[in-house]
Coordinates of C-alpha atoms in Angstrom, one line a residue:
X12 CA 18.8 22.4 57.1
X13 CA 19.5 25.9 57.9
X14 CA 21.8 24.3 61.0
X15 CA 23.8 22.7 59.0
X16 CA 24.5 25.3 56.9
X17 CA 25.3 27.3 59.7
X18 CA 27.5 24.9 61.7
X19 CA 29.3 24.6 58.1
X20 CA 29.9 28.4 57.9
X21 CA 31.1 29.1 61.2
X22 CA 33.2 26.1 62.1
X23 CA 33.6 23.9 59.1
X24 CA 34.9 26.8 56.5
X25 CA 37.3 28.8 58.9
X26 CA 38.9 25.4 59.4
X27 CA 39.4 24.3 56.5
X28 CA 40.7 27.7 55.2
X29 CA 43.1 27.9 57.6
X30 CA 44.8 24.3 57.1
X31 CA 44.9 25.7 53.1
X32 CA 46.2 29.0 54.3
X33 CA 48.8 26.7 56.2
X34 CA 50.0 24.3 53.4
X35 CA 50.3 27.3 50.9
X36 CA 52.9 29.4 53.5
X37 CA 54.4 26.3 54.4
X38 CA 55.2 25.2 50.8
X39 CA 56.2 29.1 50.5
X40 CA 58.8 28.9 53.3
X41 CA 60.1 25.4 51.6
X42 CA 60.8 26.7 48.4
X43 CA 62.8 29.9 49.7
X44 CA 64.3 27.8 52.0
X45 CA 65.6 25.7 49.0
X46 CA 66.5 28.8 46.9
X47 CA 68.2 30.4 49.8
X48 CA 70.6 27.5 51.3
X49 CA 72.8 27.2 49.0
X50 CA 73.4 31.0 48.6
X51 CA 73.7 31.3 52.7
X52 CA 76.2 28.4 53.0
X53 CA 78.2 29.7 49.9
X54 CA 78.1 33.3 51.9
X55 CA 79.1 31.7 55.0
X56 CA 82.0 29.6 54.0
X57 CA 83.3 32.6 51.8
X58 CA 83.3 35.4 55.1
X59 CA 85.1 31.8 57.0
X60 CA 87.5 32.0 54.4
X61 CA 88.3 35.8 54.5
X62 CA 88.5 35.7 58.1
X63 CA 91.1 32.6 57.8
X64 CA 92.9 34.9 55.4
X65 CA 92.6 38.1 57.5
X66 CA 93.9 35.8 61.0
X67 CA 96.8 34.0 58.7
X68 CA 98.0 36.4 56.1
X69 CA 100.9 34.5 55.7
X70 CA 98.7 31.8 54.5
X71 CA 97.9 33.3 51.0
X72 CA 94.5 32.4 51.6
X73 CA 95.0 28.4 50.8
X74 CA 94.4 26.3 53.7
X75 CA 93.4 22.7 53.5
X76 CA 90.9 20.9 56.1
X77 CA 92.7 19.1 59.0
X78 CA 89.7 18.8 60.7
X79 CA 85.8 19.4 60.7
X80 CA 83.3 18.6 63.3
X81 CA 80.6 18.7 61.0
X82 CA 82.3 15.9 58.9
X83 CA 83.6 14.3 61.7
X84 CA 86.9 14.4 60.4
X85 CA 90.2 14.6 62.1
X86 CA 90.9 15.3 65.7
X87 CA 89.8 18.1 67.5
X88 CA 90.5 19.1 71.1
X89 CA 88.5 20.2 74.0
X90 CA 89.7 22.5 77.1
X91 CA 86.5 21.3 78.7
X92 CA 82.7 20.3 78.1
X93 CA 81.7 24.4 77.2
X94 CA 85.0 24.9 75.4
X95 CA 86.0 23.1 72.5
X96 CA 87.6 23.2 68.6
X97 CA 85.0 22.7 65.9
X98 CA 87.5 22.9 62.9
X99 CA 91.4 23.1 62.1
X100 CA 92.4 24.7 58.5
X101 CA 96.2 24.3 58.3
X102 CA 98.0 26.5 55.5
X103 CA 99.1 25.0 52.6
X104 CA 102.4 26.5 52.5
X105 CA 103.0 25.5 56.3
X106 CA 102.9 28.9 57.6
X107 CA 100.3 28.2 60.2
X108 CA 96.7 27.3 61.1
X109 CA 93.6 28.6 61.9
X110 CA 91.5 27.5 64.8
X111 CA 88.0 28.0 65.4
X112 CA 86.9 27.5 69.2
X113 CA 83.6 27.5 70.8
X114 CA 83.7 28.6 74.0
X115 CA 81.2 29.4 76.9
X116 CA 80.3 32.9 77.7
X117 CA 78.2 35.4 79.5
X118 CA 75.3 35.3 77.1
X119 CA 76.0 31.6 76.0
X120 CA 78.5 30.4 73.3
X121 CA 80.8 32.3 71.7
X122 CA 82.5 32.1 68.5
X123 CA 86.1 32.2 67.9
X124 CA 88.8 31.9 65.7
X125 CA 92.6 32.0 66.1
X126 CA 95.5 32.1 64.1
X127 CA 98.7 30.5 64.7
X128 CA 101.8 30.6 62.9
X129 CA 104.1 28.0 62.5
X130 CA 105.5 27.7 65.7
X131 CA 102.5 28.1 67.5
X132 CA 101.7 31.7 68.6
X133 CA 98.5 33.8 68.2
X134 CA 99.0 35.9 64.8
X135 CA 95.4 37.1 65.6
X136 CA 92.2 36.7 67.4
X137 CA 88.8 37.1 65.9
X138 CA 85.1 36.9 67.8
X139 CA 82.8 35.7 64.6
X140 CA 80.1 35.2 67.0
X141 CA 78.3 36.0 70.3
X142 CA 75.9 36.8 72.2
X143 CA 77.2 39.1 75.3
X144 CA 75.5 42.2 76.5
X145 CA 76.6 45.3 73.9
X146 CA 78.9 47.1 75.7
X147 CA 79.6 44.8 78.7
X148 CA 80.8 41.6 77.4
X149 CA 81.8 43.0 74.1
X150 CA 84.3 45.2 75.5
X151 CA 86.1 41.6 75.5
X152 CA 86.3 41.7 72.1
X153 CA 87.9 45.0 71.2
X154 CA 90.9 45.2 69.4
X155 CA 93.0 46.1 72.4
X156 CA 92.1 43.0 74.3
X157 CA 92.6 40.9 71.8
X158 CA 95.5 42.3 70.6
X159 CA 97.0 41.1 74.0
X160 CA 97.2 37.6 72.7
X161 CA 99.4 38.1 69.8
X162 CA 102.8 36.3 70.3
X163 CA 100.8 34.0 73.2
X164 CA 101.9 30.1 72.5
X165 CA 102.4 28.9 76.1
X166 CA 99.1 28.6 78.4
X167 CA 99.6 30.0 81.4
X168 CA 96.6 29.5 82.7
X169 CA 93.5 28.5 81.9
X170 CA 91.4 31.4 84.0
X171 CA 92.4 34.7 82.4
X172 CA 92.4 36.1 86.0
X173 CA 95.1 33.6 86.8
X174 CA 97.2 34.0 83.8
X175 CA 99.5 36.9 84.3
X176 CA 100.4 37.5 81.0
X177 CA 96.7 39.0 79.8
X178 CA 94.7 41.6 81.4
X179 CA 91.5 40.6 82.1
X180 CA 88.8 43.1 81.4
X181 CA 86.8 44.3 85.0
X182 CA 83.1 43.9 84.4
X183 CA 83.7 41.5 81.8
X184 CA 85.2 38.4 83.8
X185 CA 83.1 35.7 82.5
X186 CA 83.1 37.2 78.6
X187 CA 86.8 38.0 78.8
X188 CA 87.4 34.3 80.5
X189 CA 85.6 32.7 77.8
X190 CA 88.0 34.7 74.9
X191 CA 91.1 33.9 76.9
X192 CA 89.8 29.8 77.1
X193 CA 89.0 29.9 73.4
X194 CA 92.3 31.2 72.8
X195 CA 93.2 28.5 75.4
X196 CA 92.1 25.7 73.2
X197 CA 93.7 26.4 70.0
X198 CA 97.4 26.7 71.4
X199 CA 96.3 23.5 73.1
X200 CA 94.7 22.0 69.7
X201 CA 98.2 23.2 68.0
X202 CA 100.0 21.2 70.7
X203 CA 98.0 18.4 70.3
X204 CA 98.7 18.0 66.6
X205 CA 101.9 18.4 67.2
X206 CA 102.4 21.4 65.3
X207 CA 102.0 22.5 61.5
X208 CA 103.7 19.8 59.1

């Protein structure tokens, strides 16, 4: 009797107090999960609206969806397997678009998004997201660099070393390459649409 007792004490209880332990954090993490989506994606799409506003002034913040990878809507082009649009807002006034462009960098995908006015040039460049060394890679996001591409609507060239209209930054080859290819796709994503209508 008394090695039953202990066999249920030392491996029994613990087990079954940890599987309780588990269903009460796991229904813990489900309900702030539920409590918390809504309020993140509401958050997320209002900073991808500001940002749309901030790259396309000229815009008045109303933009309508042309397309959406995530709803699989519309058309979106890709510069190559690493580098590709994920979504096209096109003002409603026809004053331009805004590209966002995932592109393949140092520390692995990037985040951009471009503004184009309506016949096609940069109006402004914006790195939403990243994950290049601070200081290395990131000096490929600073305003000066991405000022460069400001008036840019004809690719020269695909490799930002190649292109002789942008200077590459030294250090940052693969992270500046990556910008210059995001920047890359949405002039070509413009193209492809055939402009703003």
């Amino acid at each position: 009797m008394k090695n039953n007792d202990n066999a249920y004490h030392n491996f029994v209880k613990p087990v079954l107090t940890l599987v309780v332990i588990c269903f009460v954090v796991t229904f813990a993490l489900a309900f702030v999960y539920g409590v918390t989506s809504p309020i993140i994606e509401k958050n997320t799409i209002a900073a991808a609206n500001e940002a749309r506003t901030e790259l396309l002034p000229e815009a008045e913040g109303q933009f309508e969806v042309y397309a959406d990878a995530n709803t699989n809507s519309g058309e979106l082009f890709a510069l190559e397997s690493k580098v590709y649009a994920t979504d096209v807002y096109v003002a409603s006034n026809g004053s331009g678009m805004v590209v966002t462009v995932k592109s393949n960098s140092y520390g692995g995908l990037l985040t951009a998004m471009i503004g184009l006015d309506k016949d096609g040039a940069v109006t402004s460049v914006k790195i939403t997201e990243h994950a290049d060394t601070p200081g290395v890679g990131t000096k490929a996001q600073t305003p000066d660099f991405l000022g460069q591409y400001v008036g840019y609507n004809a690719v020269g060239d695909v490799e930002v070393k190649n292109d002789a209209t942008i200077n590459h930054v030294s250090g940052a080859s693969i992270s500046s390459g990556a910008v210059h290819k995001a920047v890359c796709c949405a002039v070509k994503q413009f193209e492809a649409m055939g402009g703003v209508k």
